[in-house]
CSV table of C-alpha atoms in Angstrom, one decimal:
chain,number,residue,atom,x,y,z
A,1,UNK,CA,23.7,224.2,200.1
A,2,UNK,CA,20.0,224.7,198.8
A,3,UNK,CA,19.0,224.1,202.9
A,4,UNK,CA,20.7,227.2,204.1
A,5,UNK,CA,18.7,229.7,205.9
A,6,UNK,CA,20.0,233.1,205.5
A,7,UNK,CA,18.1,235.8,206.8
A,8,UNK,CA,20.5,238.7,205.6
A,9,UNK,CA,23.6,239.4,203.8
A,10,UNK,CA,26.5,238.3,205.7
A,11,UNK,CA,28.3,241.0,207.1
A,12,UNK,CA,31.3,238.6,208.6
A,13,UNK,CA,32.4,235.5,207.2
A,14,UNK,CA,33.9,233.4,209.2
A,15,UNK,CA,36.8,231.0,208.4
A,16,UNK,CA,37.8,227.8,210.6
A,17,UNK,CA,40.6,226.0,209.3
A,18,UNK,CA,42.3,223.2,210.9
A,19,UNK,CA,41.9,220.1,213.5
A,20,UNK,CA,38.3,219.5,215.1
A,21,UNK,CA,39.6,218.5,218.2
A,22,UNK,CA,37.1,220.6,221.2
A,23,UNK,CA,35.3,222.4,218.0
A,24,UNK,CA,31.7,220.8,219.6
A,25,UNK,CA,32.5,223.0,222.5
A,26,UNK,CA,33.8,226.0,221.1
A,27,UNK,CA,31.3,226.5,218.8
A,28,UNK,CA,29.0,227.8,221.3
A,29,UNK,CA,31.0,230.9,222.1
A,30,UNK,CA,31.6,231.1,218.6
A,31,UNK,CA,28.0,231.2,217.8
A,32,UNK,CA,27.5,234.0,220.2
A,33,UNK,CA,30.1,235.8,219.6
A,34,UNK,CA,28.9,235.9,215.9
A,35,UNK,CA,25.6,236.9,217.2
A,36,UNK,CA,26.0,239.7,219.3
A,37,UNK,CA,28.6,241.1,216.7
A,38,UNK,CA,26.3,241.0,213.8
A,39,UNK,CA,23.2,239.3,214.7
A,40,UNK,CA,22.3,237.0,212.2
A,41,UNK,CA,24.0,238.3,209.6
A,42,UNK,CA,26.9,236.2,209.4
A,43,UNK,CA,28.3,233.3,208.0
A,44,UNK,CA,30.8,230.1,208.7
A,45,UNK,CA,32.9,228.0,206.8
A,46,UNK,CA,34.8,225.3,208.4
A,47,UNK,CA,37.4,223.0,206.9
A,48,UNK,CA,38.8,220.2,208.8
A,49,UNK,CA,40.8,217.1,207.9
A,50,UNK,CA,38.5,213.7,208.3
A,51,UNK,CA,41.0,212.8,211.2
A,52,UNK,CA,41.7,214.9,214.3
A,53,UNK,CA,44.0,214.1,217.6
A,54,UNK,CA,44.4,216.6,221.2
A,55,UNK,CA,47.5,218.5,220.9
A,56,UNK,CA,50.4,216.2,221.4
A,57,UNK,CA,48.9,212.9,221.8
A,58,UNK,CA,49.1,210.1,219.2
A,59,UNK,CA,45.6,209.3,219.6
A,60,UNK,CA,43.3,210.4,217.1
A,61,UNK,CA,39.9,210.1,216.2
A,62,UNK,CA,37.5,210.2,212.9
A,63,UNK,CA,35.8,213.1,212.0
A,64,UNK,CA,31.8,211.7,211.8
A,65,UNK,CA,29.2,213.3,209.2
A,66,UNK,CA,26.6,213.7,211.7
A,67,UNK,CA,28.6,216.0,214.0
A,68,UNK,CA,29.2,217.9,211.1
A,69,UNK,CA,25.4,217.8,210.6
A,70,UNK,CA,25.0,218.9,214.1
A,71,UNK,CA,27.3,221.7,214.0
A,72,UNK,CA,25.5,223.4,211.1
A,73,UNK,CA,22.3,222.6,213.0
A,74,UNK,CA,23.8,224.8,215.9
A,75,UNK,CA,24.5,227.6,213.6
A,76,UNK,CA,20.9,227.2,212.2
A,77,UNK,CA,22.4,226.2,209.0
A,78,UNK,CA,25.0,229.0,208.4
A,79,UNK,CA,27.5,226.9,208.3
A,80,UNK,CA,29.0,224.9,205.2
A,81,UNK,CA,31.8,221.9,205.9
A,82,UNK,CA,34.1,220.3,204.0
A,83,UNK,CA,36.4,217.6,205.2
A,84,UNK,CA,40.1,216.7,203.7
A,85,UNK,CA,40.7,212.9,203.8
A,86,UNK,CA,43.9,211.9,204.3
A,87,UNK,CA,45.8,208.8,203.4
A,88,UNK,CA,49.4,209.1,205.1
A,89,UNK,CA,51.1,210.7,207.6
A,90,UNK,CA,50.3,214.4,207.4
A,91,UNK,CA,52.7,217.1,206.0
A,92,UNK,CA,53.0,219.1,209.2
A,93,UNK,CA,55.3,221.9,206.8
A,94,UNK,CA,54.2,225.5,207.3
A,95,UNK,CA,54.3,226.2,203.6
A,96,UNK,CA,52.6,223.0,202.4
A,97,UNK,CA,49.9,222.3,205.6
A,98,UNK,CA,48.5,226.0,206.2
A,99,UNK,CA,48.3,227.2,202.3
A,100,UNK,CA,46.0,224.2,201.5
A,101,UNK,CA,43.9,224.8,205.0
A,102,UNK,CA,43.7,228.7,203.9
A,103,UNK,CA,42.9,228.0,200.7
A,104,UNK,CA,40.4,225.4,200.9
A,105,UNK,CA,38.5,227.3,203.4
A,106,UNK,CA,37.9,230.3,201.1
A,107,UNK,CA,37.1,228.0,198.4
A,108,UNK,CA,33.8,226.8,200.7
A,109,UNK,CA,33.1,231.0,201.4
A,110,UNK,CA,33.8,231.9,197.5
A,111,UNK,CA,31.2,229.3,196.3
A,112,UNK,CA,28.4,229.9,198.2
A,113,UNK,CA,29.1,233.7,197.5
A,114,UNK,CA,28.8,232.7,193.7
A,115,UNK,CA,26.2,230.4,193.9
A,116,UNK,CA,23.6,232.3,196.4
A,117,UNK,CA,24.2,236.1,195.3
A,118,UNK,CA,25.7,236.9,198.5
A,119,UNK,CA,27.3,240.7,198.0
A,120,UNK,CA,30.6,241.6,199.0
A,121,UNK,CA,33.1,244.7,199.2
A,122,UNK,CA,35.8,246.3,200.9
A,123,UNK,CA,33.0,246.0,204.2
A,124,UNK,CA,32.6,242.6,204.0
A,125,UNK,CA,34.6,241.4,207.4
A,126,UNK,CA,36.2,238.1,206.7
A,127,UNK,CA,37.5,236.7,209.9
A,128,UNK,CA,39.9,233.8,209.7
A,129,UNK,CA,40.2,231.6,212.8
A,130,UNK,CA,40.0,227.5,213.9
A,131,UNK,CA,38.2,225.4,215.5
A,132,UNK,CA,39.5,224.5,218.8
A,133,UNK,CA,39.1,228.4,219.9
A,134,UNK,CA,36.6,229.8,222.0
A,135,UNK,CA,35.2,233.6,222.5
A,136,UNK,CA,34.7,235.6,225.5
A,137,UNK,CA,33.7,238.5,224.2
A,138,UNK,CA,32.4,240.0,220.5
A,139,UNK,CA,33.4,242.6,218.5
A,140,UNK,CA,31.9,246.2,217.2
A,141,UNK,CA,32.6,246.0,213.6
A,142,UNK,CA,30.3,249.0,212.4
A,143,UNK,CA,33.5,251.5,212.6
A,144,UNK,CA,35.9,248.3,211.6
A,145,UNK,CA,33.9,248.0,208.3
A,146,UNK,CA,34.1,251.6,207.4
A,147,UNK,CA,38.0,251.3,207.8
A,148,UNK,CA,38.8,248.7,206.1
A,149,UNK,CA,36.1,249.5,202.8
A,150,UNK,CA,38.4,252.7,202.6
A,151,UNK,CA,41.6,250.9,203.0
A,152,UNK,CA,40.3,248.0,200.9
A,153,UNK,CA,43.7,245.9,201.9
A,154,UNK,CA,44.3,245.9,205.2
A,155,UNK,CA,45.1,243.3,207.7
A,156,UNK,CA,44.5,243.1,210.9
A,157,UNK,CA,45.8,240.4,213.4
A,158,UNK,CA,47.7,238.9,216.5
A,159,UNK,CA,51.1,238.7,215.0
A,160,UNK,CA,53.1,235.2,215.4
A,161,UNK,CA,49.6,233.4,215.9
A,162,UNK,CA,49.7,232.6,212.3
A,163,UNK,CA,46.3,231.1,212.3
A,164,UNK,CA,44.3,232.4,214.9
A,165,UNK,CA,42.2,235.2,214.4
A,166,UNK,CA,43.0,237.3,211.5
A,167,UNK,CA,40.9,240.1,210.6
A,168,UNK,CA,40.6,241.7,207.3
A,169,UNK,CA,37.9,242.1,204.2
A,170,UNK,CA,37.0,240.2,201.2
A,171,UNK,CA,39.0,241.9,198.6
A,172,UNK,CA,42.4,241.3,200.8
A,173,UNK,CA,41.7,237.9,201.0
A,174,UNK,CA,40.0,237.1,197.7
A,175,UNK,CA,42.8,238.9,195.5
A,176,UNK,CA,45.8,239.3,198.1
A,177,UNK,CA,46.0,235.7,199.2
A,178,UNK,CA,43.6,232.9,197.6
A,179,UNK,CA,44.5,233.1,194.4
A,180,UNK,CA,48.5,232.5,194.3
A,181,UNK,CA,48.3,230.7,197.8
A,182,UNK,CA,48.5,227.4,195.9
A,183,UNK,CA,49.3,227.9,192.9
A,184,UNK,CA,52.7,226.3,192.7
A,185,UNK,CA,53.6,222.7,193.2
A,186,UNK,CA,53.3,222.2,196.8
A,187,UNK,CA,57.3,220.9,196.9
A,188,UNK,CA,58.7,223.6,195.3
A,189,UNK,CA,60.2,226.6,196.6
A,190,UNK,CA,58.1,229.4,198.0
A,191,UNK,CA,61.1,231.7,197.8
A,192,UNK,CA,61.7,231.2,194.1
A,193,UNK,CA,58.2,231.8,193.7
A,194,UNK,CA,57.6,235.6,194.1
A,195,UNK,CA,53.8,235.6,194.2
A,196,UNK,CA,53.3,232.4,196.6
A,197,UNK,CA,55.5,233.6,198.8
A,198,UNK,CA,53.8,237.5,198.9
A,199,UNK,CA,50.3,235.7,199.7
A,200,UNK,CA,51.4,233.3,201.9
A,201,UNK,CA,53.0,235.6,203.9
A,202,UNK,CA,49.3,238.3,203.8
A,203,UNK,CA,47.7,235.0,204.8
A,204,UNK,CA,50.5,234.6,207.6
A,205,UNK,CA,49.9,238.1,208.8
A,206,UNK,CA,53.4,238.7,207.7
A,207,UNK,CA,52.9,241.0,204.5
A,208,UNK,CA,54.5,243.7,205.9
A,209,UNK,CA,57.7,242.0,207.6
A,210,UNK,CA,59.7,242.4,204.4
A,211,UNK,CA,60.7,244.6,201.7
A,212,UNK,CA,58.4,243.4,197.8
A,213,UNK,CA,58.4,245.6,195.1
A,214,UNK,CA,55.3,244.8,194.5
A,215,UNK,CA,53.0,247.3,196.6
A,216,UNK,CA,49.4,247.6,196.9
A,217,UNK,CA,50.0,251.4,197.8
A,218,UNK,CA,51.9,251.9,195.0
A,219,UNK,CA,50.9,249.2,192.9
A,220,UNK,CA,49.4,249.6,188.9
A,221,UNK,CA,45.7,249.3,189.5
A,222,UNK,CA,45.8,246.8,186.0
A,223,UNK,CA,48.5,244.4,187.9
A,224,UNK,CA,47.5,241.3,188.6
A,225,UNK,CA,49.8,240.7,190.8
A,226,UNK,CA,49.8,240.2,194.6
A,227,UNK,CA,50.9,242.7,196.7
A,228,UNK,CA,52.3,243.2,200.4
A,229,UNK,CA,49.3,243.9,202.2
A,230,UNK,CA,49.8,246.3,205.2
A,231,UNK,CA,49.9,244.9,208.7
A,232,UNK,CA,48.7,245.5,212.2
A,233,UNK,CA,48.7,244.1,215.3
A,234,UNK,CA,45.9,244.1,217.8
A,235,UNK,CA,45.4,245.2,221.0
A,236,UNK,CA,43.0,243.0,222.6
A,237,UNK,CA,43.2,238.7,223.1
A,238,UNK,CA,39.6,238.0,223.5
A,239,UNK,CA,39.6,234.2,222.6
A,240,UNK,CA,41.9,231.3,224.1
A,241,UNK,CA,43.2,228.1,222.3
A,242,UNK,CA,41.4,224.9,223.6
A,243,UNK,CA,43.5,221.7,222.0
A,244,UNK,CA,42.1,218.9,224.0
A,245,UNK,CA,40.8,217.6,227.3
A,246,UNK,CA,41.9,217.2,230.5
A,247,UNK,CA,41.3,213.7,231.6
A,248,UNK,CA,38.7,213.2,229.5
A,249,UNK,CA,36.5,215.6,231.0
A,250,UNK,CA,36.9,219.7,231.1
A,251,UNK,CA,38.1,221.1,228.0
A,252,UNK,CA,41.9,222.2,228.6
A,253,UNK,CA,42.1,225.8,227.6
A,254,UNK,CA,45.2,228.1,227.0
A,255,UNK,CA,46.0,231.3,227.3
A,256,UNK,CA,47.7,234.4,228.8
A,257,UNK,CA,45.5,235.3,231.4
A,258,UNK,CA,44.3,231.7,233.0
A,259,UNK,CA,45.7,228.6,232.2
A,260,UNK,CA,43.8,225.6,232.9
A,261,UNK,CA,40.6,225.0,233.1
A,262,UNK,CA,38.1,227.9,231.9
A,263,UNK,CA,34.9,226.1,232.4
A,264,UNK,CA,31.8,228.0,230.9
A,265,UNK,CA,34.1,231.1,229.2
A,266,UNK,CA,34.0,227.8,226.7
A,267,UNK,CA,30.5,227.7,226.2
A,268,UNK,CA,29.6,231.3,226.2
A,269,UNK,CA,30.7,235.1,225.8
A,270,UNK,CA,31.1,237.1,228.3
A,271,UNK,CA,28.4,240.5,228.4
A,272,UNK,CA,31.5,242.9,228.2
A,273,UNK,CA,31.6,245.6,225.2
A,274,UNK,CA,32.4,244.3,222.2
A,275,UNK,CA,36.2,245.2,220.9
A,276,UNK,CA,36.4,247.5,218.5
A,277,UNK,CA,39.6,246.0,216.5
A,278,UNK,CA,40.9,248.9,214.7
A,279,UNK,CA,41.8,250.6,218.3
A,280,UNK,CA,44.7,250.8,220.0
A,281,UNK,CA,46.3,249.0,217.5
A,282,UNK,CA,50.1,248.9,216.4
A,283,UNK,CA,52.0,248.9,213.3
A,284,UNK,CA,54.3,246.6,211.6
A,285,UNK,CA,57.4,247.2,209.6
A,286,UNK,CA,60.5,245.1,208.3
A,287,UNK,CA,63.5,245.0,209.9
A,288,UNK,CA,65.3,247.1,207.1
A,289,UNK,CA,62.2,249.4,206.5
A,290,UNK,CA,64.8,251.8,204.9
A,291,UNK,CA,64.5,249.9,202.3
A,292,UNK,CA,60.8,250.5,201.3
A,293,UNK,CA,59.5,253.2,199.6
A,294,UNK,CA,60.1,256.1,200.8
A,295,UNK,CA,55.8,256.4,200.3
A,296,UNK,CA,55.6,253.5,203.0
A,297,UNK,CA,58.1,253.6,205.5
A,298,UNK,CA,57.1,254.6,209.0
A,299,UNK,CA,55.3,257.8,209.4
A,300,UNK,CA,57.3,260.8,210.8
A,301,UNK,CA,55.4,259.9,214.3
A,302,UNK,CA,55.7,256.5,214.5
A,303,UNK,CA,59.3,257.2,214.6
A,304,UNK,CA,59.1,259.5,217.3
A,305,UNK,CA,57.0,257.2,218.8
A,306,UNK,CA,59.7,254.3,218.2
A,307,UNK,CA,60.0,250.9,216.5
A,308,UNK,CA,60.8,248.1,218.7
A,309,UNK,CA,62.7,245.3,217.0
A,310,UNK,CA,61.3,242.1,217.7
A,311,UNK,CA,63.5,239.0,216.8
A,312,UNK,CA,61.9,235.9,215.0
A,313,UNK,CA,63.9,233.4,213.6
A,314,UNK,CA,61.1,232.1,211.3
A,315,UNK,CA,60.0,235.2,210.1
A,316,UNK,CA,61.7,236.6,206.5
A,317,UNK,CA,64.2,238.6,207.5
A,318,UNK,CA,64.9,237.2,211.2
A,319,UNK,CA,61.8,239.6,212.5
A,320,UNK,CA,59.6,242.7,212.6
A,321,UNK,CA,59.6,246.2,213.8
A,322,UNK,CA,56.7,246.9,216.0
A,323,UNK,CA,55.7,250.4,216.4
A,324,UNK,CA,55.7,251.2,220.8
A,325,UNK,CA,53.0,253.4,220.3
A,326,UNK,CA,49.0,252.4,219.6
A,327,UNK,CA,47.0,254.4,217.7
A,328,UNK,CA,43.4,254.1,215.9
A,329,UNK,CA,43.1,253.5,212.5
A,330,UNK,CA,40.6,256.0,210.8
A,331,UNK,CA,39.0,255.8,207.0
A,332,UNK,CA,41.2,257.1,204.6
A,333,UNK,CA,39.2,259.9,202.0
């Protein structure tokens, strides 16, 4: 920790959660992705379990120290690691694997906040992502910032991804989600456990698919409680999910536009604009919206505009409403 060179506040943190699998080469067009959103004022943590396998094989391998070393080397020291040993056959459960992974890694962002004097607010972009995902293009966060400082909780994401690129700030995911994420007994009910079940679902990007009382629009400012944290869904897909190699050779890469083999899109961004997140984006609403209050339910506009219903077994409720028309999110006064 005292060997980190940090020549600014961070601006965006950056959260990797999950298997290292092709992490050694992702992380370049993570890096400049990172750099040519917010030059060097950034900031990576990256939690990983200590053993790590290509998607659907049975072979895995052991997570070594000194790549670990080396990746923070890469990221001239902004980056800070922490591995999860395990000793048995992984819990693969939604509600047990991804709380721990979501946790853990803001616990590595929250101390060296504490410890080094970093500032934060409602600006501070917090980016949660995973390893085995590479870039092709950065983002503008300058008028994304502004937004989500006046929002303060707001999330912004590629809904049903679950765990690839969320976007939102410090005080949504340092009092909306880490604190409650875990704080039942990792067997027990989420269901019967209101506020687990609230923050998993913010840290799901699934705060907004059902009906909570508990509101952050309409919520006590002395409650303590978490809140359903308003949801949107992106416009753009700039990234693609690379889960192992192809023979042993070219990184294997997913995604909607070209799948197979994406060759140097791996290793670097492309020189394109950078995406400005809060545009053309859509919004989210239960399937029974009626239900909310009426200070919350979808906008005379977005009405007009029309919800599509989107069916999801696995979400609470059996799915979402997606609003059909984008629109740009603006700071509130």
């Amino acid at each position: 920790m005292s060997k980190l060179r940090v020549p600014c506040v961070p601006r965006v943190w950056l959260l990797l959660s999950g298997q290292y699998r092709t992490f050694p080469d992702t992380r370049h067009s993570i890096k400049k992705m990172l750099e040519r959103s917010v030059g060097q004022c950034y900031f990576v943590a990256l939690l990983t379990p200590t053993l790590s396998s290509d998607k659907g094989s049975a072979v895995t391998k052991t997570v070594q120290r000194d790549w670990l070393e080396a990746d923070a080397r890469l990221f001239d020291t902004r980056l800070a690691y922490l591995t999860v040993e395990r000793h048995q056959k992984p819990n693969t459960g939604f509600w047990y694997n991804y709380a721990n992974h979501w946790r853990g890694v803001w616990t590595i962002a929250d101390t060296l906040q504490k410890m080094h004097g970093f500032a934060t607010d409602g600006s501070t972009i917090v980016v949660r992502s995973r390893p085995d995902v590479c870039f092709r293009d950065c983002f503008d966060f300058t008028n994304a910032a502004k937004v989500f400082a006046s929002h303060r909780y707001l999330i912004i994401g590629q809904q049903i991804s679950a765990d690839n690129n969320m976007f939102t700030n410090v005080p949504t995911y340092a009092e909306q989600i880490a604190p409650y994420i875990t704080k039942t007994s990792a067997t027990a009910n989420a269901l019967a456990h209101p506020d687990e079940h609230t923050a998993m679902l913010n840290a799901w990007q699934r705060g907004s698919v059902h009906y909570y009382s508990q509101y952050c629009e309409l919520q006590d400012s002395t409650s303590v409680e978490p809140c359903a944290v308003k949801t949107f869904q992106g416009s753009w897909q700039n990234h693609c999910i690379c889960r192992g190699r192809d023979s042993g050779n070219w990184v294997a890469c997913i995604d909607d536009e070209d799948k197979g083999h994406l060759g140097v899109s791996v290793q670097n961004t492309t020189a394109r604009a950078c995406v400005d997140i809060t545009k053309g984006v859509t919004c989210l609403y239960p399937k029974d919206w009626r239900r909310l209050p009426e200070g919350i339910r979808p906008t005379a506009q977005e009405i007009a505009g029309g919800l599509e219903p989107w069916d999801v077994s696995y979400f609470p409720n059996g799915g979402i409403n997606v609003c059909r028309v984008p629109s740009d999110l603006v700071e509130t006064s």
